[in-house]
Amino acid sequence: EASFLRTLELGIQFGKWILLENIGINLDPALEPVLQQQKVRDGSGYIIKLGDKSINYSESFKFFMTTTLPNPHYSPEVSVKVTLLNFAITPTGLEDQMLGLVVAKERPDLE
């Protein structure tokens, strides 16, 4: 996706926050330098190679990815490159959390 890579390039250069929505299990290999933060010191700043271009890397750049997959299982190679947050809230999950809190408070010996 040339338009997304151009958007990503501009975000890296100008320190913007970029959101990539609805990712699947497999990630585009073009994201590897960003996910691995393969930036190289260049004078007083950093550069990163994105595709066939070397671009200036702004320290205020942030990259976020979201998925609509209910329970994604990413490979270990992907998992070590990113921080995974699960924002899915279910009634069963909330019940389990509440039960854990009650047990911890009333019967800490059961934990």
XYZ file of C-alpha atoms in Angstrom:
111
model
C 0.000 0.000 0.000
C 1.951 2.956 -1.315
C -0.359 5.558 0.226
C -0.017 4.073 3.712
C 3.771 3.850 3.422
C 3.839 7.514 2.378
C 1.667 8.415 5.390
C 3.950 6.377 7.654
C 7.009 8.073 6.182
C 5.577 11.543 6.862
C 4.553 10.521 10.378
C 8.082 9.329 11.129
C 9.637 12.504 9.742
C 7.328 14.971 11.467
C 6.748 13.124 14.735
C 3.056 12.356 14.235
C 1.079 9.516 15.757
C 0.022 6.919 13.172
C -2.817 4.420 13.636
C -3.043 1.316 11.467
C -6.486 -0.218 11.950
C -7.874 -3.700 11.389
C -4.607 -5.584 11.064
C -4.700 -9.340 10.618
C -2.411 -12.018 11.985
C 0.286 -11.400 9.355
C 1.985 -8.018 9.201
C 3.424 -6.336 6.122
C 7.220 -6.897 5.962
C 7.614 -3.197 5.104
C 6.773 -2.454 8.778
C 9.786 -4.396 10.093
C 12.175 -1.419 10.407
C 9.538 0.515 12.346
C 8.543 -2.377 14.614
C 12.186 -3.192 15.360
C 13.050 0.514 15.683
C 15.996 0.100 13.329
C 17.027 3.713 13.571
C 20.635 4.767 13.100
C 22.370 7.780 14.603
C 23.023 10.444 11.954
C 24.663 13.564 13.290
C 22.399 14.993 15.984
C 19.365 12.859 15.064
C 18.335 9.494 13.731
C 17.431 8.066 10.350
C 15.473 4.921 9.526
C 15.364 2.983 6.285
C 11.776 2.544 5.126
C 11.562 0.669 1.849
C 14.305 2.071 -0.358
C 14.378 5.482 1.388
C 16.328 6.701 4.361
C 14.245 9.225 6.271
C 14.747 11.368 9.342
C 13.279 9.814 12.490
C 11.489 12.133 14.925
C 11.583 10.999 18.545
C 7.952 12.092 19.014
C 6.721 9.569 16.412
C 4.338 6.907 17.753
C 2.872 3.928 15.891
C -0.291 2.106 16.956
C -2.006 -0.905 15.412
C -5.476 -2.250 16.185
C -7.266 -5.436 15.243
C -10.872 -6.533 15.293
C -9.866 -10.157 15.813
C -11.571 -11.398 18.999
C -8.569 -13.321 20.346
C -5.491 -12.751 18.177
C -2.498 -15.038 18.587
C 0.594 -13.474 17.073
C 3.808 -15.342 16.477
C 6.610 -14.964 19.027
C 8.563 -12.972 16.421
C 5.785 -10.362 16.289
C 5.074 -10.440 20.023
C 8.618 -9.398 20.965
C 8.445 -6.358 18.661
C 5.213 -4.865 19.977
C 3.293 -4.303 23.191
C -0.038 -6.116 23.117
C -3.030 -4.700 24.981
C -6.372 -6.478 25.137
C -9.218 -3.996 25.507
C -11.944 -6.604 25.083
C -14.323 -6.562 28.031
C -16.801 -9.366 28.530
C -19.243 -9.982 31.385
C -17.483 -13.274 32.160
C -14.098 -11.537 32.276
C -15.450 -8.891 34.661
C -16.999 -11.589 36.880
C -13.650 -13.390 37.052
C -11.871 -10.172 38.016
C -14.437 -9.347 40.697
C -14.308 -12.890 42.092
C -10.511 -12.650 42.246
C -10.727 -9.366 44.173
C -13.300 -10.715 46.638
C -11.297 -13.884 47.277
C -8.084 -11.880 47.713
C -9.817 -9.636 50.269
C -11.836 -12.191 52.229
C -9.753 -15.378 51.876
C -6.145 -14.548 50.904
C -5.134 -18.111 51.868
C -7.045 -19.457 48.812
C -5.058 -17.494 46.268
